mmCIF file of C-alpha atoms and ligand atoms in Angstrom:
data_model
loop_
_atom_site.group_PDB
_atom_site.id
_atom_site.type_symbol
_atom_site.label_atom_id
_atom_site.label_comp_id
_atom_site.label_asym_id
_atom_site.label_seq_id
_atom_site.Cartn_x
_atom_site.Cartn_y
_atom_site.Cartn_z
ATOM 1 C CA MET A 1 92.141 133.865 148.048
ATOM 2 C CA LEU A 2 91.391 130.526 146.409
ATOM 3 C CA THR A 3 94.475 128.539 145.424
ATOM 4 C CA ILE A 4 94.178 125.860 142.745
ATOM 5 C CA ALA A 5 97.010 123.352 142.184
ATOM 6 C CA VAL A 6 97.555 122.200 138.607
ATOM 7 C CA SER A 7 100.381 120.316 136.904
ATOM 8 C CA LYS A 8 102.061 121.538 133.738
ATOM 9 C CA GLY A 9 101.546 119.752 130.462
ATOM 10 C CA ARG A 10 98.505 117.858 129.284
ATOM 11 C CA ILE A 11 96.339 118.371 132.371
ATOM 12 C CA TYR A 12 97.034 122.113 132.344
ATOM 13 C CA GLU A 13 96.295 122.379 128.606
ATOM 14 C CA ASP A 14 93.012 120.488 128.987
ATOM 15 C CA ALA A 15 92.025 122.359 132.161
ATOM 16 C CA LEU A 16 92.627 125.816 130.698
ATOM 17 C CA PRO A 17 89.369 126.029 128.686
ATOM 18 C CA LEU A 18 87.404 124.886 131.759
ATOM 19 C CA LEU A 19 89.070 127.505 133.945
ATOM 20 C CA GLU A 20 88.516 130.177 131.312
ATOM 21 C CA GLU A 21 84.814 129.386 131.108
ATOM 22 C CA ALA A 22 84.741 129.925 134.870
ATOM 23 C CA GLY A 23 86.304 133.350 134.307
ATOM 24 C CA ILE A 24 89.782 132.279 135.447
ATOM 25 C CA THR A 25 92.446 133.225 132.893
ATOM 26 C CA PRO A 26 96.067 132.923 134.039
ATOM 27 C CA ILE A 27 98.041 136.117 133.520
ATOM 28 C CA ASP A 28 101.289 134.242 132.753
ATOM 29 C CA ASP A 29 101.772 131.218 130.523
ATOM 30 C CA PRO A 30 103.556 128.444 132.475
ATOM 31 C CA LYS A 31 105.249 127.332 129.241
ATOM 32 C CA LYS A 32 107.000 130.691 128.991
ATOM 33 C CA SER A 33 107.218 131.746 132.608
ATOM 34 C CA ARG A 34 109.188 130.156 135.422
ATOM 35 C CA LYS A 35 106.731 131.468 137.967
ATOM 36 C CA LEU A 36 105.230 128.790 140.187
ATOM 37 C CA ILE A 37 102.353 130.947 141.376
ATOM 38 C CA LEU A 38 100.239 132.330 138.551
ATOM 39 C CA ARG A 39 97.928 135.229 139.167
ATOM 40 C CA THR A 40 94.720 135.101 137.188
ATOM 41 C CA SER A 41 92.125 137.470 135.780
ATOM 42 C CA ARG A 42 90.291 136.977 139.071
ATOM 43 C CA ASP A 43 91.906 138.742 142.039
ATOM 44 C CA ASP A 44 90.608 136.043 144.375
ATOM 45 C CA VAL A 45 92.010 133.042 142.461
ATOM 46 C CA GLN A 46 95.624 131.955 141.938
ATOM 47 C CA LEU A 47 97.115 128.837 140.400
ATOM 48 C CA VAL A 48 100.125 126.962 141.732
ATOM 49 C CA ILE A 49 101.991 124.980 139.098
ATOM 50 C CA ILE A 50 103.472 121.777 140.527
ATOM 51 C CA ARG A 51 104.319 118.197 139.581
ATOM 52 C CA ALA A 52 101.277 116.025 138.950
ATOM 53 C CA THR A 53 102.215 113.661 141.773
ATOM 54 C CA ASP A 54 102.429 116.564 144.243
ATOM 55 C CA VAL A 55 98.894 117.866 143.616
ATOM 56 C CA PRO A 56 97.179 115.611 146.232
ATOM 57 C CA THR A 57 99.834 116.516 148.816
ATOM 58 C CA PHE A 58 99.357 120.271 148.370
ATOM 59 C CA VAL A 59 95.582 119.895 148.579
ATOM 60 C CA GLU A 60 95.663 117.472 151.530
ATOM 61 C CA TYR A 61 97.739 119.883 153.615
ATOM 62 C CA GLY A 62 95.620 122.864 152.588
ATOM 63 C CA ALA A 63 98.519 124.557 150.760
ATOM 64 C CA ALA A 64 96.082 124.596 147.853
ATOM 65 C CA ASP A 65 92.319 124.690 148.402
ATOM 66 C CA MET A 66 91.627 122.701 145.257
ATOM 67 C CA GLY A 67 93.573 120.823 142.643
ATOM 68 C CA ILE A 68 93.261 119.049 139.349
ATOM 69 C CA ALA A 69 94.835 115.599 139.411
ATOM 70 C CA GLY A 70 94.777 112.465 137.272
ATOM 71 C CA LYS A 71 92.903 109.497 138.747
ATOM 72 C CA ASP A 72 96.173 107.555 138.323
ATOM 73 C CA VAL A 73 97.890 109.895 140.769
ATOM 74 C CA LEU A 74 94.938 109.806 143.191
ATOM 75 C CA LEU A 75 94.772 106.002 143.170
ATOM 76 C CA GLU A 76 98.476 105.756 143.858
ATOM 77 C CA HIS A 77 98.605 108.497 146.481
ATOM 78 C CA GLY A 78 95.436 107.638 148.350
ATOM 79 C CA ALA A 79 93.078 110.482 149.189
ATOM 80 C CA GLU A 80 92.814 110.952 152.944
ATOM 81 C CA ASN A 81 91.997 114.587 153.445
ATOM 82 C CA LEU A 82 90.432 115.194 150.072
ATOM 83 C CA TYR A 83 87.046 115.372 148.473
ATOM 84 C CA GLU A 84 86.844 114.311 144.857
ATOM 85 C CA PRO A 85 83.599 115.999 143.833
ATOM 86 C CA LEU A 86 83.973 116.147 140.076
ATOM 87 C CA ASP A 87 85.250 114.030 137.200
ATOM 88 C CA LEU A 88 86.444 116.653 134.714
ATOM 89 C CA GLY A 89 86.710 114.078 131.926
ATOM 90 C CA ILE A 90 89.940 115.672 130.695
ATOM 91 C CA ALA A 91 93.350 114.103 129.955
ATOM 92 C CA ALA A 92 91.617 110.779 129.367
ATOM 93 C CA CYS A 93 93.781 107.676 128.961
ATOM 94 C CA ARG A 94 94.038 104.106 130.247
ATOM 95 C CA LEU A 95 96.225 102.501 132.883
ATOM 96 C CA MET A 96 97.372 99.236 131.308
ATOM 97 C CA THR A 97 99.852 96.437 131.479
ATOM 98 C CA ALA A 98 102.131 96.097 128.463
ATOM 99 C CA THR A 99 104.700 93.572 127.288
ATOM 100 C CA PRO A 100 106.977 93.119 124.263
ATOM 101 C CA VAL A 101 104.932 92.285 121.159
ATOM 102 C CA ASP A 102 106.384 88.775 120.843
ATOM 103 C CA ALA A 103 106.256 87.951 124.575
ATOM 104 C CA ALA A 104 104.780 84.624 125.644
ATOM 105 C CA GLU A 105 101.783 84.606 127.987
ATOM 106 C CA LEU A 106 102.993 85.672 131.439
ATOM 107 C CA SER A 107 102.996 82.953 134.062
ATOM 108 C CA GLY A 108 104.444 82.233 137.496
ATOM 109 C CA ARG A 109 106.047 85.033 139.436
ATOM 110 C CA ILE A 110 106.545 88.069 137.215
ATOM 111 C CA ARG A 111 108.552 91.284 137.450
ATOM 112 C CA VAL A 112 106.701 94.496 136.754
ATOM 113 C CA ALA A 113 108.285 97.922 136.221
ATOM 114 C CA THR A 114 106.122 100.929 136.997
ATOM 115 C CA LYS A 115 105.855 104.202 138.817
ATOM 116 C CA TYR A 116 102.430 103.076 140.072
ATOM 117 C CA VAL A 117 103.727 100.688 142.735
ATOM 118 C CA LYS A 118 100.690 100.521 145.029
ATOM 119 C CA THR A 119 98.168 100.417 142.194
ATOM 120 C CA ALA A 120 100.108 97.633 140.459
ATOM 121 C CA GLN A 121 100.443 95.697 143.715
ATOM 122 C CA ARG A 122 96.680 95.913 144.266
ATOM 123 C CA TYR A 123 95.915 94.932 140.671
ATOM 124 C CA PHE A 124 98.125 91.834 140.583
ATOM 125 C CA ALA A 125 96.959 90.765 144.056
ATOM 126 C CA ASP A 126 93.331 91.088 142.885
ATOM 127 C CA ILE A 127 93.895 88.879 139.841
ATOM 128 C CA GLY A 128 95.968 86.394 141.844
ATOM 129 C CA VAL A 129 99.278 86.908 140.040
ATOM 130 C CA GLN A 130 102.503 86.940 142.056
ATOM 131 C CA ALA A 131 104.332 90.083 141.021
ATOM 132 C CA GLU A 132 107.564 91.696 142.114
ATOM 133 C CA ILE A 133 107.078 95.409 141.525
ATOM 134 C CA ILE A 134 110.122 97.466 140.516
ATOM 135 C CA LYS A 135 109.693 101.202 141.047
ATOM 136 C CA LEU A 136 110.868 103.398 138.167
ATOM 137 C CA TYR A 137 110.463 107.146 137.770
ATOM 138 C CA GLY A 138 110.334 107.235 133.968
ATOM 139 C CA SER A 139 111.070 105.457 130.667
ATOM 140 C CA MET A 140 109.146 102.393 131.831
ATOM 141 C CA GLU A 141 109.072 101.095 128.236
ATOM 142 C CA LEU A 142 112.766 100.361 128.434
ATOM 143 C CA ALA A 143 112.470 97.865 131.293
ATOM 144 C CA PRO A 144 111.216 94.811 129.335
ATOM 145 C CA LEU A 145 113.627 95.548 126.470
ATOM 146 C CA VAL A 146 116.705 95.229 128.687
ATOM 147 C CA GLY A 147 115.480 92.372 130.857
ATOM 148 C CA LEU A 148 114.661 94.447 133.936
ATOM 149 C CA ALA A 149 111.009 93.388 133.936
ATOM 150 C CA ASP A 150 108.565 91.083 132.138
ATOM 151 C CA CYS A 151 105.904 93.702 131.911
ATOM 152 C CA ILE A 152 105.158 97.350 132.659
ATOM 153 C CA VAL A 153 102.187 99.208 134.075
ATOM 154 C CA ASP A 154 101.792 102.663 132.528
ATOM 155 C CA LEU A 155 99.370 105.159 131.045
ATOM 156 C CA VAL A 156 98.415 104.559 127.432
ATOM 157 C CA ASP A 157 96.726 107.104 125.211
ATOM 158 C CA THR A 158 97.315 106.515 121.473
ATOM 159 C CA GLY A 159 99.598 103.518 122.065
ATOM 160 C CA ASN A 160 102.325 105.170 119.964
ATOM 161 C CA THR A 161 104.925 105.185 122.755
ATOM 162 C CA LEU A 162 104.470 101.442 123.310
ATOM 163 C CA LYS A 163 104.546 100.735 119.573
ATOM 164 C CA ALA A 164 107.726 102.772 119.039
ATOM 165 C CA ASN A 165 109.410 100.524 121.602
ATOM 166 C CA GLY A 166 108.136 97.170 120.360
ATOM 167 C CA LEU A 167 105.605 96.812 123.175
ATOM 168 C CA GLU A 168 101.857 96.311 123.146
ATOM 169 C CA ALA A 169 99.110 96.965 125.638
ATOM 170 C CA ARG A 170 97.653 93.839 127.283
ATOM 171 C CA GLU A 171 95.237 94.216 130.190
ATOM 172 C CA LEU A 172 93.220 97.292 131.084
ATOM 173 C CA ILE A 173 93.626 98.152 134.763
ATOM 174 C CA THR A 174 91.369 101.197 134.741
ATOM 175 C CA HIS A 175 90.229 104.161 132.684
ATOM 176 C CA ILE A 176 91.792 107.439 133.813
ATOM 177 C CA THR A 177 90.556 111.027 133.691
ATOM 178 C CA SER A 178 91.463 114.120 135.694
ATOM 179 C CA ARG A 179 89.438 114.901 138.791
ATOM 180 C CA LEU A 180 88.818 118.033 140.749
ATOM 181 C CA VAL A 181 89.951 117.542 144.336
ATOM 182 C CA VAL A 182 89.151 119.812 147.258
ATOM 183 C CA ASN A 183 90.704 120.124 150.718
ATOM 184 C CA LYS A 184 88.119 119.028 153.315
ATOM 185 C CA ALA A 185 88.597 122.038 155.588
ATOM 186 C CA ALA A 186 88.552 124.495 152.668
ATOM 187 C CA MET A 187 85.262 122.966 151.518
ATOM 188 C CA LYS A 188 83.772 124.183 154.819
ATOM 189 C CA MET A 189 85.670 127.457 155.279
ATOM 190 C CA LYS A 190 85.447 128.669 151.671
ATOM 191 C CA HIS A 191 82.252 126.889 150.802
ATOM 192 C CA GLN A 192 80.631 129.595 148.728
ATOM 193 C CA ALA A 193 83.643 130.321 146.503
ATOM 194 C CA ILE A 194 84.369 126.623 145.973
ATOM 195 C CA GLN A 195 80.752 125.643 145.377
ATOM 196 C CA SER A 196 80.261 128.369 142.779
ATOM 197 C CA LEU A 197 83.365 127.165 140.922
ATOM 198 C CA LEU A 198 82.120 123.574 141.085
ATOM 199 C CA ASP A 199 78.748 124.694 139.712
ATOM 200 C CA GLN A 200 80.446 126.581 136.881
ATOM 201 C CA PHE A 201 82.609 123.583 135.952
ATOM 202 C CA GLU A 202 79.531 121.359 135.964
ATOM 203 C CA ILE A 203 77.670 123.727 133.640
ATOM 204 C CA THR A 204 80.640 123.808 131.243
ATOM 205 C CA LEU A 205 81.032 120.015 131.322
ATOM 206 C CA ALA A 206 77.308 119.473 130.727
ATOM 207 C CA LYS A 207 77.553 121.522 127.507
ATOM 208 C CA ARG A 208 80.321 119.276 126.094
HETATM 209 P P1 AMP B 1 100.684 107.462 123.956
HETATM 210 O O1 AMP B 1 101.987 107.291 123.210
HETATM 211 O O2 AMP B 1 99.774 108.438 123.279
HETATM 212 O O3 AMP B 1 100.014 106.138 124.238
HETATM 213 O O4 AMP B 1 101.027 108.139 125.351
HETATM 214 C C1 AMP B 1 101.753 107.409 126.286
HETATM 215 C C2 AMP B 1 102.710 108.277 127.028
HETATM 216 O O5 AMP B 1 102.131 109.502 127.421
HETATM 217 C C3 AMP B 1 103.163 107.573 128.284
HETATM 218 O O6 AMP B 1 104.497 107.925 128.566
HETATM 219 C C4 AMP B 1 102.224 108.106 129.323
HETATM 220 O O7 AMP B 1 102.823 108.093 130.602
HETATM 221 C C5 AMP B 1 101.898 109.504 128.817
HETATM 222 N N1 AMP B 1 100.469 109.850 128.969
HETATM 223 C C6 AMP B 1 99.458 109.465 128.174
HETATM 224 N N2 AMP B 1 98.289 109.971 128.578
HETATM 225 C C7 AMP B 1 98.570 110.705 129.670
HETATM 226 C C8 AMP B 1 97.780 111.486 130.581
HETATM 227 N N3 AMP B 1 96.465 111.607 130.433
HETATM 228 N N4 AMP B 1 98.412 112.091 131.601
HETATM 229 C C9 AMP B 1 99.742 111.967 131.758
HETATM 230 N N5 AMP B 1 100.546 111.235 130.954
HETATM 231 C C10 AMP B 1 99.966 110.617 129.918
#
């Protein structure tokens, strides 16, 4: 059995056509079902539906052989026991800093609200800005509006969420897409099954 970890939402929606081209069609729809393990049209493949931030953990420990995870999550988590053989190019967005539209240029020691604590720490250290990072789990956009932080670090796609809250994107930290990750031991033990899936994904991606 090959177990693939995927998160609900945008990554799942974007991954579905890729999986289907590889002959993997989930039998249940995670939007309608509360099942966390989805059987698929292939007897030898199952999906586990978990939080995006948990995908590297499941794959690292071998609880899933493979997973689909955003580069944002992989950068933040670190990837010790994982291979990252394929950029799937899906769920594309940007990791950016953002401030209120009328904010003055940031200077001195700044406060930054984000769920990407390590990535933000690395970024501000690299550009030589002293930053106090405040960990939040959601609604980052609120932080500058209520004086919790000068700036946020978050994913930006259309920019509509920032705009709706009077914020604007400033500096690009990195472009983000979802990656296929594979447990290192599974890559050896289940080489044939995993390699043929990788090949299939590559063929599908090359046609896009
Ligand atoms: P947008 O309003 O289109 O700029 O989208 C921004 C919101 O969607 C933020 O709350 C982001 O955290 C989230 N978001 C955007 N793109 C992605 C993605 N590829 N994966 C996960 N969350 C995303």
